[in-house]
Amino acid sequence: MESQLLMLRDLPHEERPRERMMHYGAESLSQAELLAILLRTGTRAESAIHIAQRILGQAGSLRGLADLSIEELTNIKGIGPAKAVQLKAGIELGRRMANSRLTDPVIIRSPQDAAEILTEQLRYLQKEHFVCLFLNTKNHVIAQETLSMGSLNASIVHPREVFRAAMKCSSAAIICAHNHPSGDPTPSPEDISLTSRLLQAGEIVGIDVLDHLIIGDSSFVSLKEKGFM
């Protein structure tokens, strides 16, 4: 006789994901348990946790899960349209939460401050996105804009696009950033060349280029700190 999968209702009350989250906080839960809460229910054959573990296995990682479309999610056994929409909604809320920090007054004192704003927005993207933070004279972030979306390994942006956007919001200084979809933030010769052009253009129009960040999967590189600026 084949053994049956343990269902959530068979677990002791204190071991169920919702109860564990209520007693110990979200940070105490595994990735599979958090996904199981978003899924809410399993199937007759599998618990929500087992389905969540299988989703993570097929996606390869949370990064891979974020890249899956609703159609791709519904191709996973046990995931119908409703569950796929729930998962995508949870992922989108996480992304918007990262963006929402810009609604509060933010001051940039170091490359780390800028990286904290941008890393979660850029690290999972599969194409290069070139983003600028626009600052006032007190280094408060007054705006953010994505100026270019490139191919898998190339982001194309012209200095005139950067400074047109900076002048539109009366910015005194800018911080530029783009992601490397490979996850490796090591600057390329093209990155260094673009930074040099941006610095020259900034001097002409009177807008300081404070830094250019390269965002990787779990780390970043500041071209300012590396001596390229």
PDB file of C-alpha atoms in Angstrom:
ATOM      1  CA  MET A   1       0.000   0.000   0.000  1.00  0.00           C
ATOM      2  CA  GLU A   2       1.442   3.374  -1.029  1.00  0.00           C
ATOM      3  CA  SER A   3       2.091   5.858   1.753  1.00  0.00           C
ATOM      4  CA  GLN A   4      -0.080   8.947   1.698  1.00  0.00           C
ATOM      5  CA  LEU A   5       1.360  12.464   1.687  1.00  0.00           C
ATOM      6  CA  LEU A   6       0.953  14.235   4.998  1.00  0.00           C
ATOM      7  CA  MET A   7      -1.725  16.890   4.617  1.00  0.00           C
ATOM      8  CA  LEU A   8      -1.716  20.228   6.469  1.00  0.00           C
ATOM      9  CA  ARG A   9      -4.771  19.168   8.446  1.00  0.00           C
ATOM     10  CA  ASP A  10      -2.745  16.202   9.743  1.00  0.00           C
ATOM     11  CA  LEU A  11      -0.010  18.433  11.136  1.00  0.00           C
ATOM     12  CA  PRO A  12      -0.120  19.512  14.776  1.00  0.00           C
ATOM     13  CA  HIS A  13      -1.770  22.927  15.016  1.00  0.00           C
ATOM     14  CA  GLU A  14       1.476  24.650  16.016  1.00  0.00           C
ATOM     15  CA  GLU A  15       3.322  23.304  12.951  1.00  0.00           C
ATOM     16  CA  ARG A  16       0.948  24.704  10.326  1.00  0.00           C
ATOM     17  CA  PRO A  17       2.353  27.685   8.366  1.00  0.00           C
ATOM     18  CA  ARG A  18      -0.370  30.184   9.299  1.00  0.00           C
ATOM     19  CA  GLU A  19      -0.158  29.345  12.984  1.00  0.00           C
ATOM     20  CA  ARG A  20       3.665  29.423  12.932  1.00  0.00           C
ATOM     21  CA  MET A  21       3.592  32.833  11.260  1.00  0.00           C
ATOM     22  CA  MET A  22       1.149  34.201  13.833  1.00  0.00           C
ATOM     23  CA  HIS A  23       3.251  32.955  16.751  1.00  0.00           C
ATOM     24  CA  TYR A  24       6.807  33.403  15.460  1.00  0.00           C
ATOM     25  CA  GLY A  25       6.608  35.939  12.614  1.00  0.00           C
ATOM     26  CA  ALA A  26       7.001  35.666   8.844  1.00  0.00           C
ATOM     27  CA  GLU A  27      10.799  35.595   9.052  1.00  0.00           C
ATOM     28  CA  SER A  28      10.645  32.211  10.811  1.00  0.00           C
ATOM     29  CA  LEU A  29       8.952  30.496   7.858  1.00  0.00           C
ATOM     30  CA  SER A  30      10.678  28.744   4.996  1.00  0.00           C
ATOM     31  CA  GLN A  31      10.134  29.841   1.402  1.00  0.00           C
ATOM     32  CA  ALA A  32       7.835  26.856   0.849  1.00  0.00           C
ATOM     33  CA  GLU A  33       5.753  27.734   3.914  1.00  0.00           C
ATOM     34  CA  LEU A  34       5.331  31.340   2.778  1.00  0.00           C
ATOM     35  CA  LEU A  35       4.260  30.147  -0.667  1.00  0.00           C
ATOM     36  CA  ALA A  36       1.853  27.698   0.936  1.00  0.00           C
ATOM     37  CA  ILE A  37       0.142  30.582   2.739  1.00  0.00           C
ATOM     38  CA  LEU A  38      -0.290  32.380  -0.580  1.00  0.00           C
ATOM     39  CA  LEU A  39      -1.676  29.199  -2.161  1.00  0.00           C
ATOM     40  CA  ARG A  40      -4.097  28.801   0.802  1.00  0.00           C
ATOM     41  CA  THR A  41      -5.134  25.241  -0.088  1.00  0.00           C
ATOM     42  CA  GLY A  42      -3.654  22.140  -1.618  1.00  0.00           C
ATOM     43  CA  THR A  43      -5.333  19.395  -3.599  1.00  0.00           C
ATOM     44  CA  ARG A  44      -6.856  16.088  -2.519  1.00  0.00           C
ATOM     45  CA  ALA A  45      -3.486  14.450  -3.182  1.00  0.00           C
ATOM     46  CA  GLU A  46      -1.059  17.092  -1.946  1.00  0.00           C
ATOM     47  CA  SER A  47      -0.839  19.694   0.783  1.00  0.00           C
ATOM     48  CA  ALA A  48      -0.177  23.331  -0.041  1.00  0.00           C
ATOM     49  CA  ILE A  49       3.358  22.924   1.321  1.00  0.00           C
ATOM     50  CA  HIS A  50       4.096  19.982  -0.991  1.00  0.00           C
ATOM     51  CA  ILE A  51       2.818  21.973  -3.973  1.00  0.00           C
ATOM     52  CA  ALA A  52       4.914  24.968  -2.884  1.00  0.00           C
ATOM     53  CA  GLN A  53       8.023  22.780  -2.612  1.00  0.00           C
ATOM     54  CA  ARG A  54       7.376  21.431  -6.081  1.00  0.00           C
ATOM     55  CA  ILE A  55       6.896  24.936  -7.505  1.00  0.00           C
ATOM     56  CA  LEU A  56      10.225  26.055  -6.057  1.00  0.00           C
ATOM     57  CA  GLY A  57      11.886  22.915  -7.411  1.00  0.00           C
ATOM     58  CA  GLN A  58      10.568  23.542 -10.919  1.00  0.00           C
ATOM     59  CA  ALA A  59      11.302  27.284 -10.819  1.00  0.00           C
ATOM     60  CA  GLY A  60      14.793  26.659  -9.469  1.00  0.00           C
ATOM     61  CA  SER A  61      14.690  29.635  -7.080  1.00  0.00           C
ATOM     62  CA  LEU A  62      12.592  32.574  -5.961  1.00  0.00           C
ATOM     63  CA  ARG A  63      14.186  34.525  -8.792  1.00  0.00           C
ATOM     64  CA  GLY A  64      12.998  31.875 -11.233  1.00  0.00           C
ATOM     65  CA  LEU A  65       9.527  31.952  -9.683  1.00  0.00           C
ATOM     66  CA  ALA A  66       9.318  35.732 -10.168  1.00  0.00           C
ATOM     67  CA  ASP A  67      10.017  35.262 -13.883  1.00  0.00           C
ATOM     68  CA  LEU A  68       7.210  32.736 -14.449  1.00  0.00           C
ATOM     69  CA  SER A  69       4.124  34.004 -16.226  1.00  0.00           C
ATOM     70  CA  ILE A  70       0.581  33.106 -15.171  1.00  0.00           C
ATOM     71  CA  GLU A  71       0.431  30.702 -18.103  1.00  0.00           C
ATOM     72  CA  GLU A  72       3.655  28.987 -17.040  1.00  0.00           C
ATOM     73  CA  LEU A  73       2.431  28.707 -13.458  1.00  0.00           C
ATOM     74  CA  THR A  74      -0.821  27.053 -14.539  1.00  0.00           C
ATOM     75  CA  ASN A  75       1.226  24.396 -16.335  1.00  0.00           C
ATOM     76  CA  ILE A  76       2.501  23.230 -12.934  1.00  0.00           C
ATOM     77  CA  LYS A  77       0.434  20.378 -11.525  1.00  0.00           C
ATOM     78  CA  GLY A  78      -1.884  21.597  -8.772  1.00  0.00           C
ATOM     79  CA  ILE A  79      -1.806  25.249  -9.882  1.00  0.00           C
ATOM     80  CA  GLY A  80      -4.953  26.581 -11.511  1.00  0.00           C
ATOM     81  CA  PRO A  81      -5.630  30.130 -12.683  1.00  0.00           C
ATOM     82  CA  ALA A  82      -6.749  31.316  -9.241  1.00  0.00           C
ATOM     83  CA  LYS A  83      -3.579  30.104  -7.485  1.00  0.00           C
ATOM     84  CA  ALA A  84      -1.382  31.423 -10.297  1.00  0.00           C
ATOM     85  CA  VAL A  85      -2.971  34.867  -9.941  1.00  0.00           C
ATOM     86  CA  GLN A  86      -2.510  34.757  -6.146  1.00  0.00           C
ATOM     87  CA  LEU A  87       1.199  33.997  -6.541  1.00  0.00           C
ATOM     88  CA  LYS A  88       1.756  36.700  -9.157  1.00  0.00           C
ATOM     89  CA  ALA A  89      -0.118  39.208  -6.996  1.00  0.00           C
ATOM     90  CA  GLY A  90       2.129  38.387  -4.024  1.00  0.00           C
ATOM     91  CA  ILE A  91       5.259  38.798  -6.147  1.00  0.00           C
ATOM     92  CA  GLU A  92       4.022  42.101  -7.579  1.00  0.00           C
ATOM     93  CA  LEU A  93       3.218  43.422  -4.101  1.00  0.00           C
ATOM     94  CA  GLY A  94       6.785  42.623  -3.065  1.00  0.00           C
ATOM     95  CA  ARG A  95       8.140  44.557  -6.028  1.00  0.00           C
ATOM     96  CA  ARG A  96       5.883  47.528  -5.303  1.00  0.00           C
ATOM     97  CA  MET A  97       6.910  47.445  -1.655  1.00  0.00           C
ATOM     98  CA  ALA A  98      10.520  47.906  -2.777  1.00  0.00           C
ATOM     99  CA  ASN A  99       9.464  50.888  -4.890  1.00  0.00           C
ATOM    100  CA  SER A 100       7.323  52.446  -2.160  1.00  0.00           C
ATOM    101  CA  ARG A 101      10.327  53.514  -0.119  1.00  0.00           C
ATOM    102  CA  LEU A 102      10.736  56.409  -2.521  1.00  0.00           C
ATOM    103  CA  THR A 103       7.479  57.927  -1.263  1.00  0.00           C
ATOM    104  CA  ASP A 104       9.231  58.819   2.010  1.00  0.00           C
ATOM    105  CA  PRO A 105      12.027  61.422   2.124  1.00  0.00           C
ATOM    106  CA  VAL A 106      15.201  59.556   1.212  1.00  0.00           C
ATOM    107  CA  ILE A 107      18.667  61.025   1.469  1.00  0.00           C
ATOM    108  CA  ILE A 108      21.660  59.453  -0.240  1.00  0.00           C
ATOM    109  CA  ARG A 109      24.805  59.518   1.883  1.00  0.00           C
ATOM    110  CA  SER A 110      26.650  56.567   0.363  1.00  0.00           C
ATOM    111  CA  PRO A 111      26.524  54.076  -2.529  1.00  0.00           C
ATOM    112  CA  GLN A 112      24.922  51.610  -0.099  1.00  0.00           C
ATOM    113  CA  ASP A 113      21.958  53.967   0.372  1.00  0.00           C
ATOM    114  CA  ALA A 114      21.317  54.050  -3.379  1.00  0.00           C
ATOM    115  CA  ALA A 115      21.826  50.300  -3.707  1.00  0.00           C
ATOM    116  CA  GLU A 116      19.242  49.645  -0.996  1.00  0.00           C
ATOM    117  CA  ILE A 117      16.672  51.524  -3.063  1.00  0.00           C
ATOM    118  CA  LEU A 118      17.472  49.816  -6.365  1.00  0.00           C
ATOM    119  CA  THR A 119      18.727  46.296  -5.706  1.00  0.00           C
ATOM    120  CA  GLU A 120      15.388  44.560  -5.127  1.00  0.00           C
ATOM    121  CA  GLN A 121      13.912  46.327  -8.144  1.00  0.00           C
ATOM    122  CA  LEU A 122      16.698  45.335 -10.531  1.00  0.00           C
ATOM    123  CA  ARG A 123      18.298  42.088  -9.355  1.00  0.00           C
ATOM    124  CA  TYR A 124      15.657  39.718 -10.792  1.00  0.00           C
ATOM    125  CA  LEU A 125      15.260  41.354 -14.213  1.00  0.00           C
ATOM    126  CA  GLN A 126      16.265  39.296 -17.243  1.00  0.00           C
ATOM    127  CA  LYS A 127      17.215  42.308 -19.364  1.00  0.00           C
ATOM    128  CA  GLU A 128      19.435  45.245 -18.539  1.00  0.00           C
ATOM    129  CA  HIS A 129      17.514  48.250 -17.211  1.00  0.00           C
ATOM    130  CA  PHE A 130      19.231  51.625 -16.913  1.00  0.00           C
ATOM    131  CA  VAL A 131      17.773  53.652 -14.054  1.00  0.00           C
ATOM    132  CA  CYS A 132      18.516  57.086 -12.638  1.00  0.00           C
ATOM    133  CA  LEU A 133      17.885  58.536  -9.219  1.00  0.00           C
ATOM    134  CA  PHE A 134      17.459  62.307  -9.385  1.00  0.00           C
ATOM    135  CA  LEU A 135      18.575  64.308  -6.353  1.00  0.00           C
ATOM    136  CA  ASN A 136      18.133  67.865  -5.121  1.00  0.00           C
ATOM    137  CA  THR A 137      20.886  70.016  -3.603  1.00  0.00           C
ATOM    138  CA  LYS A 138      20.476  68.222  -0.244  1.00  0.00           C
ATOM    139  CA  ASN A 139      20.871  64.793  -1.886  1.00  0.00           C
ATOM    140  CA  HIS A 140      17.215  63.964  -1.316  1.00  0.00           C
ATOM    141  CA  VAL A 141      15.770  61.634  -3.933  1.00  0.00           C
ATOM    142  CA  ILE A 142      13.140  63.635  -5.818  1.00  0.00           C
ATOM    143  CA  ALA A 143      12.465  61.221  -8.673  1.00  0.00           C
ATOM    144  CA  GLN A 144      13.415  57.916 -10.245  1.00  0.00           C
ATOM    145  CA  GLU A 145      13.116  56.898 -13.874  1.00  0.00           C
ATOM    146  CA  THR A 146      13.976  53.888 -16.017  1.00  0.00           C
ATOM    147  CA  LEU A 147      15.548  55.343 -19.154  1.00  0.00           C
ATOM    148  CA  SER A 148      16.462  52.223 -21.072  1.00  0.00           C
ATOM    149  CA  MET A 149      15.669  48.520 -21.273  1.00  0.00           C
ATOM    150  CA  GLY A 150      18.294  46.618 -23.215  1.00  0.00           C
ATOM    151  CA  SER A 151      18.964  43.109 -24.429  1.00  0.00           C
ATOM    152  CA  LEU A 152      20.184  40.235 -22.267  1.00  0.00           C
ATOM    153  CA  ASN A 153      23.670  41.706 -21.951  1.00  0.00           C
ATOM    154  CA  ALA A 154      23.527  45.280 -23.228  1.00  0.00           C
ATOM    155  CA  SER A 155      21.786  48.420 -22.050  1.00  0.00           C
ATOM    156  CA  ILE A 156      21.717  51.283 -24.528  1.00  0.00           C
ATOM    157  CA  VAL A 157      21.343  54.797 -23.156  1.00  0.00           C
ATOM    158  CA  HIS A 158      22.545  58.135 -24.473  1.00  0.00           C
ATOM    159  CA  PRO A 159      23.692  60.945 -22.161  1.00  0.00           C
ATOM    160  CA  ARG A 160      21.151  63.324 -23.705  1.00  0.00           C
ATOM    161  CA  GLU A 161      18.309  61.050 -22.480  1.00  0.00           C
ATOM    162  CA  VAL A 162      19.760  61.049 -18.980  1.00  0.00           C
ATOM    163  CA  PHE A 163      20.200  64.798 -18.701  1.00  0.00           C
ATOM    164  CA  ARG A 164      16.944  65.630 -20.443  1.00  0.00           C
ATOM    165  CA  ALA A 165      15.188  63.667 -17.687  1.00  0.00           C
ATOM    166  CA  ALA A 166      17.359  65.305 -15.015  1.00  0.00           C
ATOM    167  CA  MET A 167      16.541  68.816 -16.228  1.00  0.00           C
ATOM    168  CA  LYS A 168      12.845  67.993 -16.463  1.00  0.00           C
ATOM    169  CA  CYS A 169      12.703  67.445 -12.684  1.00  0.00           C
ATOM    170  CA  SER A 170      15.194  70.250 -11.869  1.00  0.00           C
ATOM    171  CA  SER A 171      17.710  67.761 -10.510  1.00  0.00           C
ATOM    172  CA  ALA A 172      21.000  69.000  -9.056  1.00  0.00           C
ATOM    173  CA  ALA A 173      22.684  65.602  -9.210  1.00  0.00           C
ATOM    174  CA  ILE A 174      22.059  62.074 -10.411  1.00  0.00           C
ATOM    175  CA  ILE A 175      22.998  58.538  -9.533  1.00  0.00           C
ATOM    176  CA  CYS A 176      22.907  56.083 -12.424  1.00  0.00           C
ATOM    177  CA  ALA A 177      22.449  52.342 -12.093  1.00  0.00           C
ATOM    178  CA  HIS A 178      21.845  49.290 -14.203  1.00  0.00           C
ATOM    179  CA  ASN A 179      21.613  45.576 -13.571  1.00  0.00           C
ATOM    180  CA  HIS A 180      23.645  42.702 -14.957  1.00  0.00           C
ATOM    181  CA  PRO A 181      21.205  39.817 -15.604  1.00  0.00           C
ATOM    182  CA  SER A 182      24.103  37.374 -15.224  1.00  0.00           C
ATOM    183  CA  GLY A 183      24.179  38.284 -11.526  1.00  0.00           C
ATOM    184  CA  ASP A 184      27.849  39.334 -11.738  1.00  0.00           C
ATOM    185  CA  PRO A 185      28.178  43.100 -11.081  1.00  0.00           C
ATOM    186  CA  THR A 186      31.721  43.385 -12.466  1.00  0.00           C
ATOM    187  CA  PRO A 187      31.819  46.507 -14.669  1.00  0.00           C
ATOM    188  CA  SER A 188      32.368  45.905 -18.387  1.00  0.00           C
ATOM    189  CA  PRO A 189      34.530  48.177 -20.588  1.00  0.00           C
ATOM    190  CA  GLU A 190      31.258  49.532 -22.019  1.00  0.00           C
ATOM    191  CA  ASP A 191      30.033  50.401 -18.504  1.00  0.00           C
ATOM    192  CA  ILE A 192      33.223  52.320 -17.801  1.00  0.00           C
ATOM    193  CA  SER A 193      33.088  54.105 -21.153  1.00  0.00           C
ATOM    194  CA  LEU A 194      29.456  55.144 -20.637  1.00  0.00           C
ATOM    195  CA  THR A 195      30.289  56.450 -17.165  1.00  0.00           C
ATOM    196  CA  SER A 196      33.045  58.623 -18.610  1.00  0.00           C
ATOM    197  CA  ARG A 197      30.671  60.077 -21.206  1.00  0.00           C
ATOM    198  CA  LEU A 198      28.048  60.790 -18.548  1.00  0.00           C
ATOM    199  CA  LEU A 199      30.614  62.593 -16.392  1.00  0.00           C
ATOM    200  CA  GLN A 200      31.692  64.772 -19.317  1.00  0.00           C
ATOM    201  CA  ALA A 201      28.097  65.610 -20.233  1.00  0.00           C
ATOM    202  CA  GLY A 202      27.260  66.379 -16.600  1.00  0.00           C
ATOM    203  CA  GLU A 203      30.109  68.866 -16.371  1.00  0.00           C
ATOM    204  CA  ILE A 204      28.811  70.674 -19.459  1.00  0.00           C
ATOM    205  CA  VAL A 205      25.203  70.992 -18.243  1.00  0.00           C
ATOM    206  CA  GLY A 206      26.094  71.559 -14.578  1.00  0.00           C
ATOM    207  CA  ILE A 207      24.525  68.408 -13.114  1.00  0.00           C
ATOM    208  CA  ASP A 208      26.752  66.215 -10.966  1.00  0.00           C
ATOM    209  CA  VAL A 209      26.959  62.486 -11.694  1.00  0.00           C
ATOM    210  CA  LEU A 210      27.577  61.161  -8.193  1.00  0.00           C
ATOM    211  CA  ASP A 211      27.889  57.467  -8.986  1.00  0.00           C
ATOM    212  CA  HIS A 212      27.114  54.643 -11.376  1.00  0.00           C
ATOM    213  CA  LEU A 213      26.060  51.405  -9.696  1.00  0.00           C
ATOM    214  CA  ILE A 214      26.120  47.953 -11.264  1.00  0.00           C
ATOM    215  CA  ILE A 215      23.531  45.740  -9.593  1.00  0.00           C
ATOM    216  CA  GLY A 216      24.113  41.992  -9.452  1.00  0.00           C
ATOM    217  CA  ASP A 217      22.107  39.191  -7.896  1.00  0.00           C
ATOM    218  CA  SER A 218      23.197  39.708  -4.300  1.00  0.00           C
ATOM    219  CA  SER A 219      25.859  42.415  -4.544  1.00  0.00           C
ATOM    220  CA  PHE A 220      26.642  45.661  -6.313  1.00  0.00           C
ATOM    221  CA  VAL A 221      29.641  47.625  -7.546  1.00  0.00           C
ATOM    222  CA  SER A 222      30.049  51.390  -7.217  1.00  0.00           C
ATOM    223  CA  LEU A 223      32.162  52.785 -10.040  1.00  0.00           C
ATOM    224  CA  LYS A 224      32.849  55.772  -7.761  1.00  0.00           C
ATOM    225  CA  GLU A 225      34.331  53.493  -5.106  1.00  0.00           C
ATOM    226  CA  LYS A 226      36.298  51.586  -7.746  1.00  0.00           C
ATOM    227  CA  GLY A 227      37.996  54.792  -8.875  1.00  0.00           C
ATOM    228  CA  PHE A 228      36.382  55.081 -12.305  1.00  0.00           C
ATOM    229  CA  MET A 229      34.827  58.463 -11.434  1.00  0.00           C
TER     230      MET A 229
END
